Amino acid sequence: AQSVTQLDSQVPVFEEAPVELRCNYSSSVSVYLFWYVQYPNQGLQLLLKYLSGSTLVKGINGFEAEFNKSQTSFHLRKPSVHISDTAEYFCAVLGAGNNRKLIWGLGTSLAVNP
Amino acid sequence: NAGVTQTPKFRVLKTGQSMTLLCAQDMNHEYMYWYRQDPGMGLRLIHYSVGEGTTAKGEVPDGYNVSRLKKQNFLLGLESAAPSQTSVYFCASSLTDEQFFGPGTRLTVL
């Protein structure tokens, strides 16, 4: 069965500091991985995705993630965060089968403090 | 393009009342999904649809029904609301891999 584990439920960080949000996955099929962001009182929007090719994926707002097959990880990073990055971040893997369901992690709440 | 829209944005119900949440997308997507989001529980899939006229159960379908009579619309119904259904409901649609989300409906059941 496929699963996603986000290793930190909350990550506090100071503005302009680097941040890493950790995501591990379990999958027996080809892996398509996603990071979504949810700003307060909004819906989710795609930050970046890995389908194939380069293992370093760049997304919007200066975020990037690295797919590591041997460690079954897809950690999200940003070298310097802003107050506006305060949000909930979700990691997800595309499920097997043709229903295109996403298997979601429980989310990581990133709080950027001045 | 409006993308994915949800109606209403907020609703307060009394226990036992019924209501329908409407999701509409203008991207010609085949796949549509209904999720609920509760604190500490992430997103949980209620029902989904892989095309017009089809629906299937997700991980938490009890107490909900859905219909997809038109490709662009996906309706979520609560026949007899319960306080446990107090949540934020999100609709999403997809063509291939990425899911596009609506802004959500905040439902409170008293």
mmCIF file of C-alpha atoms in Angstrom:
data_model
loop_
_atom_site.group_PDB
_atom_site.id
_atom_site.type_symbol
_atom_site.label_atom_id
_atom_site.label_comp_id
_atom_site.label_asym_id
_atom_site.label_seq_id
_atom_site.Cartn_x
_atom_site.Cartn_y
_atom_site.Cartn_z
ATOM 1 C CA ALA A 1 0.000 0.000 0.000
ATOM 2 C CA GLN A 2 1.128 3.531 -0.646
ATOM 3 C CA SER A 3 1.627 6.030 2.150
ATOM 4 C CA VAL A 4 3.153 9.430 2.846
ATOM 5 C CA THR A 5 4.735 10.526 6.103
ATOM 6 C CA GLN A 6 5.545 14.119 6.843
ATOM 7 C CA LEU A 7 8.059 13.943 9.615
ATOM 8 C CA ASP A 8 7.338 17.297 11.239
ATOM 9 C CA SER A 9 3.871 18.571 12.083
ATOM 10 C CA GLN A 10 5.140 22.070 12.897
ATOM 11 C CA VAL A 11 8.278 23.922 11.833
ATOM 12 C CA PRO A 12 9.011 27.337 13.338
ATOM 13 C CA VAL A 13 11.717 29.361 11.630
ATOM 14 C CA PHE A 14 12.965 32.915 11.560
ATOM 15 C CA GLU A 15 12.632 35.088 8.489
ATOM 16 C CA GLU A 16 15.509 34.752 5.982
ATOM 17 C CA ALA A 17 16.601 31.428 7.490
ATOM 18 C CA PRO A 18 16.692 28.245 5.381
ATOM 19 C CA VAL A 19 14.029 25.614 5.864
ATOM 20 C CA GLU A 20 13.548 21.946 5.037
ATOM 21 C CA LEU A 21 10.205 20.181 5.284
ATOM 22 C CA ARG A 22 10.615 16.434 5.282
ATOM 23 C CA CYS A 23 8.505 13.895 3.426
ATOM 24 C CA ASN A 24 8.968 10.131 3.148
ATOM 25 C CA TYR A 25 6.823 7.938 0.961
ATOM 26 C CA SER A 26 6.082 4.292 0.428
ATOM 27 C CA SER A 27 5.072 3.061 -3.000
ATOM 28 C CA SER A 28 5.385 -0.145 -5.012
ATOM 29 C CA VAL A 29 4.630 1.518 -8.336
ATOM 30 C CA SER A 30 6.136 4.345 -10.343
ATOM 31 C CA VAL A 31 6.392 7.358 -8.117
ATOM 32 C CA TYR A 32 4.826 10.677 -8.897
ATOM 33 C CA LEU A 33 5.306 13.111 -6.014
ATOM 34 C CA PHE A 34 3.826 16.484 -5.184
ATOM 35 C CA TRP A 35 4.085 19.338 -2.726
ATOM 36 C CA TYR A 36 1.078 21.572 -2.227
ATOM 37 C CA VAL A 37 0.783 24.753 -0.169
ATOM 38 C CA GLN A 38 -2.281 26.030 1.660
ATOM 39 C CA TYR A 39 -2.228 29.643 2.784
ATOM 40 C CA PRO A 40 -4.553 30.593 5.658
ATOM 41 C CA ASN A 41 -8.225 30.307 4.749
ATOM 42 C CA GLN A 42 -7.502 29.269 1.172
ATOM 43 C CA GLY A 43 -7.544 26.155 -0.945
ATOM 44 C CA LEU A 44 -4.458 24.169 -1.888
ATOM 45 C CA GLN A 45 -2.196 25.048 -4.788
ATOM 46 C CA LEU A 46 0.616 23.109 -6.374
ATOM 47 C CA LEU A 47 4.149 24.116 -5.372
ATOM 48 C CA LEU A 48 6.011 21.546 -7.441
ATOM 49 C CA LYS A 49 5.874 17.987 -8.700
ATOM 50 C CA TYR A 50 8.195 15.161 -9.648
ATOM 51 C CA LEU A 51 7.096 12.886 -12.467
ATOM 52 C CA SER A 52 10.396 11.773 -13.984
ATOM 53 C CA GLY A 53 13.778 13.104 -15.095
ATOM 54 C CA SER A 54 15.931 15.357 -12.936
ATOM 55 C CA THR A 55 15.650 14.517 -9.264
ATOM 56 C CA LEU A 56 15.911 18.184 -8.287
ATOM 57 C CA VAL A 57 12.620 19.892 -8.943
ATOM 58 C CA LYS A 58 12.101 23.637 -8.784
ATOM 59 C CA GLY A 59 8.742 25.117 -7.957
ATOM 60 C CA ILE A 60 7.052 28.431 -7.359
ATOM 61 C CA ASN A 61 8.103 30.999 -4.767
ATOM 62 C CA GLY A 62 11.725 29.804 -4.632
ATOM 63 C CA PHE A 63 10.969 26.315 -3.309
ATOM 64 C CA GLU A 64 12.687 23.188 -4.550
ATOM 65 C CA ALA A 65 12.547 19.499 -3.675
ATOM 66 C CA GLU A 66 14.814 16.544 -4.262
ATOM 67 C CA PHE A 67 13.553 13.085 -5.095
ATOM 68 C CA ASN A 68 15.713 10.436 -3.428
ATOM 69 C CA LYS A 69 14.689 6.960 -4.495
ATOM 70 C CA SER A 70 17.071 5.077 -2.209
ATOM 71 C CA GLN A 71 15.836 6.946 0.863
ATOM 72 C CA THR A 72 12.237 7.137 -0.412
ATOM 73 C CA SER A 73 12.189 10.835 0.377
ATOM 74 C CA PHE A 74 10.999 14.036 -1.265
ATOM 75 C CA HIS A 75 12.091 16.841 1.040
ATOM 76 C CA LEU A 76 11.097 20.436 0.343
ATOM 77 C CA ARG A 77 13.640 23.215 0.792
ATOM 78 C CA LYS A 78 13.935 26.965 0.559
ATOM 79 C CA PRO A 79 17.221 28.783 1.190
ATOM 80 C CA SER A 80 15.651 31.922 2.671
ATOM 81 C CA VAL A 81 12.046 32.123 3.858
ATOM 82 C CA HIS A 82 9.740 35.115 4.070
ATOM 83 C CA ILE A 83 6.890 35.914 6.419
ATOM 84 C CA SER A 84 4.568 35.273 3.481
ATOM 85 C CA ASP A 85 5.691 31.615 3.362
ATOM 86 C CA THR A 86 3.756 30.952 6.555
ATOM 87 C CA ALA A 87 1.311 28.237 5.485
ATOM 88 C CA GLU A 88 0.450 24.554 5.658
ATOM 89 C CA TYR A 89 2.463 22.326 3.333
ATOM 90 C CA PHE A 90 1.273 18.940 2.112
ATOM 91 C CA CYS A 91 3.258 16.173 0.472
ATOM 92 C CA ALA A 92 1.405 13.675 -1.715
ATOM 93 C CA VAL A 93 2.039 10.666 -3.953
ATOM 94 C CA LEU A 94 -0.124 9.662 -6.907
ATOM 95 C CA GLY A 95 -1.884 6.419 -6.131
ATOM 96 C CA ALA A 96 -1.801 3.293 -8.249
ATOM 97 C CA GLY A 97 -4.628 2.606 -10.650
ATOM 98 C CA ASN A 98 -6.469 4.844 -13.077
ATOM 99 C CA ASN A 99 -8.511 6.884 -10.599
ATOM 100 C CA ARG A 100 -5.737 9.514 -10.233
ATOM 101 C CA LYS A 101 -6.185 9.664 -6.456
ATOM 102 C CA LEU A 102 -3.521 11.385 -4.388
ATOM 103 C CA ILE A 103 -2.278 9.842 -1.149
ATOM 104 C CA TRP A 104 -1.691 12.704 1.278
ATOM 105 C CA GLY A 105 0.578 13.351 4.208
ATOM 106 C CA LEU A 106 -0.917 15.021 7.264
ATOM 107 C CA GLY A 107 0.749 18.335 6.551
ATOM 108 C CA THR A 108 3.483 20.498 8.046
ATOM 109 C CA SER A 109 2.657 23.888 9.459
ATOM 110 C CA LEU A 110 5.447 26.351 8.648
ATOM 111 C CA ALA A 111 5.500 29.428 10.857
ATOM 112 C CA VAL A 112 7.935 32.142 9.787
ATOM 113 C CA ASN A 113 8.678 34.601 12.553
ATOM 114 C CA PRO A 114 10.243 38.040 12.190
ATOM 115 C CA ASN B 1 -11.089 30.660 -16.599
ATOM 116 C CA ALA B 2 -12.617 30.520 -13.129
ATOM 117 C CA GLY B 3 -10.938 27.190 -12.391
ATOM 118 C CA VAL B 4 -12.700 25.318 -9.577
ATOM 119 C CA THR B 5 -15.495 27.108 -7.742
ATOM 120 C CA GLN B 6 -17.457 25.985 -4.702
ATOM 121 C CA THR B 7 -20.847 27.093 -3.462
ATOM 122 C CA PRO B 8 -21.549 28.127 -0.727
ATOM 123 C CA LYS B 9 -18.453 29.448 1.053
ATOM 124 C CA PHE B 10 -19.953 29.162 4.528
ATOM 125 C CA ARG B 11 -22.957 27.346 5.966
ATOM 126 C CA VAL B 12 -24.369 26.629 9.380
ATOM 127 C CA LEU B 13 -26.760 23.702 9.745
ATOM 128 C CA LYS B 14 -28.706 22.197 12.594
ATOM 129 C CA THR B 15 -28.374 18.500 13.315
ATOM 130 C CA GLY B 16 -30.614 16.527 10.987
ATOM 131 C CA GLN B 17 -30.850 19.147 8.253
ATOM 132 C CA SER B 18 -29.782 18.392 4.714
ATOM 133 C CA MET B 19 -27.769 20.375 2.214
ATOM 134 C CA THR B 20 -25.891 20.133 -1.073
ATOM 135 C CA LEU B 21 -22.464 21.541 -1.811
ATOM 136 C CA LEU B 22 -21.800 22.405 -5.414
ATOM 137 C CA CYS B 23 -18.449 22.152 -7.154
ATOM 138 C CA ALA B 24 -17.978 23.423 -10.681
ATOM 139 C CA GLN B 25 -14.916 23.372 -12.943
ATOM 140 C CA ASP B 26 -14.428 24.922 -16.350
ATOM 141 C CA MET B 27 -11.241 23.067 -17.351
ATOM 142 C CA ASN B 28 -12.934 20.056 -18.939
ATOM 143 C CA HIS B 29 -11.362 17.744 -16.367
ATOM 144 C CA GLU B 30 -12.479 14.141 -16.190
ATOM 145 C CA TYR B 31 -11.617 13.522 -12.535
ATOM 146 C CA MET B 32 -13.233 15.260 -9.594
ATOM 147 C CA TYR B 33 -12.844 14.785 -5.854
ATOM 148 C CA TRP B 34 -14.438 15.806 -2.580
ATOM 149 C CA TYR B 35 -12.251 16.089 0.526
ATOM 150 C CA ARG B 36 -12.806 17.142 4.075
ATOM 151 C CA GLN B 37 -10.105 18.820 6.123
ATOM 152 C CA ASP B 38 -10.033 18.640 9.891
ATOM 153 C CA PRO B 39 -7.289 19.871 12.257
ATOM 154 C CA GLY B 40 -4.459 17.368 12.552
ATOM 155 C CA MET B 41 -6.055 14.939 10.097
ATOM 156 C CA GLY B 42 -4.918 16.347 6.783
ATOM 157 C CA LEU B 43 -7.129 15.834 3.745
ATOM 158 C CA ARG B 44 -9.446 12.855 3.680
ATOM 159 C CA LEU B 45 -11.145 11.747 0.484
ATOM 160 C CA ILE B 46 -14.927 11.445 0.751
ATOM 161 C CA HIS B 47 -15.991 10.514 -2.788
ATOM 162 C CA TYR B 48 -14.547 10.899 -6.234
ATOM 163 C CA SER B 49 -15.531 10.619 -9.883
ATOM 164 C CA VAL B 50 -13.529 9.454 -12.873
ATOM 165 C CA GLY B 51 -15.979 10.832 -15.407
ATOM 166 C CA GLU B 52 -19.497 12.064 -16.068
ATOM 167 C CA GLY B 53 -22.071 9.724 -14.620
ATOM 168 C CA THR B 54 -19.598 7.835 -12.419
ATOM 169 C CA THR B 55 -18.883 8.099 -8.696
ATOM 170 C CA ALA B 56 -16.906 6.042 -6.192
ATOM 171 C CA LYS B 57 -16.313 5.975 -2.456
ATOM 172 C CA GLY B 58 -13.204 7.384 -0.860
ATOM 173 C CA GLU B 59 -11.907 6.718 2.623
ATOM 174 C CA VAL B 60 -14.674 8.492 4.608
ATOM 175 C CA PRO B 61 -17.902 8.201 2.570
ATOM 176 C CA ASP B 62 -20.416 7.508 5.350
ATOM 177 C CA GLY B 63 -23.099 10.168 5.702
ATOM 178 C CA TYR B 64 -22.427 11.676 2.272
ATOM 179 C CA ASN B 65 -23.739 11.127 -1.227
ATOM 180 C CA VAL B 66 -22.519 12.528 -4.530
ATOM 181 C CA SER B 67 -23.656 12.953 -8.099
ATOM 182 C CA ARG B 68 -21.892 13.828 -11.341
ATOM 183 C CA LEU B 69 -24.685 14.338 -13.860
ATOM 184 C CA LYS B 70 -22.662 16.845 -15.849
ATOM 185 C CA LYS B 71 -18.931 16.693 -16.469
ATOM 186 C CA GLN B 72 -18.321 20.135 -15.051
ATOM 187 C CA ASN B 73 -20.283 19.686 -11.813
ATOM 188 C CA PHE B 74 -19.777 17.457 -8.801
ATOM 189 C CA LEU B 75 -22.358 17.669 -6.018
ATOM 190 C CA LEU B 76 -21.849 16.566 -2.430
ATOM 191 C CA GLY B 77 -24.953 15.934 -0.362
ATOM 192 C CA LEU B 78 -25.514 15.555 3.347
ATOM 193 C CA GLU B 79 -28.905 13.935 3.927
ATOM 194 C CA SER B 80 -28.984 14.295 7.720
ATOM 195 C CA ALA B 81 -26.183 16.449 9.037
ATOM 196 C CA ALA B 82 -24.349 15.506 12.230
ATOM 197 C CA PRO B 83 -21.944 17.564 14.364
ATOM 198 C CA SER B 84 -19.148 15.192 13.281
ATOM 199 C CA GLN B 85 -19.552 16.596 9.786
ATOM 200 C CA THR B 86 -18.421 20.034 10.906
ATOM 201 C CA SER B 87 -15.404 20.577 8.684
ATOM 202 C CA VAL B 88 -13.930 22.437 5.752
ATOM 203 C CA TYR B 89 -14.821 20.777 2.472
ATOM 204 C CA PHE B 90 -12.651 21.041 -0.607
ATOM 205 C CA CYS B 91 -13.407 20.062 -4.140
ATOM 206 C CA ALA B 92 -10.656 19.312 -6.642
ATOM 207 C CA SER B 93 -10.442 18.362 -10.291
ATOM 208 C CA SER B 94 -7.751 16.751 -12.401
ATOM 209 C CA LEU B 95 -6.941 15.925 -15.986
ATOM 210 C CA THR B 96 -3.773 13.872 -15.536
ATOM 211 C CA ASP B 97 -1.767 14.159 -12.321
ATOM 212 C CA GLU B 98 -2.073 17.625 -10.764
ATOM 213 C CA GLN B 99 -5.242 18.334 -8.796
ATOM 214 C CA PHE B 100 -6.724 21.833 -8.858
ATOM 215 C CA PHE B 101 -8.567 22.906 -5.740
ATOM 216 C CA GLY B 102 -11.515 25.127 -5.012
ATOM 217 C CA PRO B 103 -11.491 27.692 -2.178
ATOM 218 C CA GLY B 104 -13.412 25.481 0.221
ATOM 219 C CA THR B 105 -16.722 25.483 2.086
ATOM 220 C CA ARG B 106 -16.703 25.907 5.848
ATOM 221 C CA LEU B 107 -19.609 23.914 7.280
ATOM 222 C CA THR B 108 -20.696 24.008 10.902
ATOM 223 C CA VAL B 109 -23.301 21.577 12.193
ATOM 224 C CA LEU B 110 -24.853 22.550 15.522
#
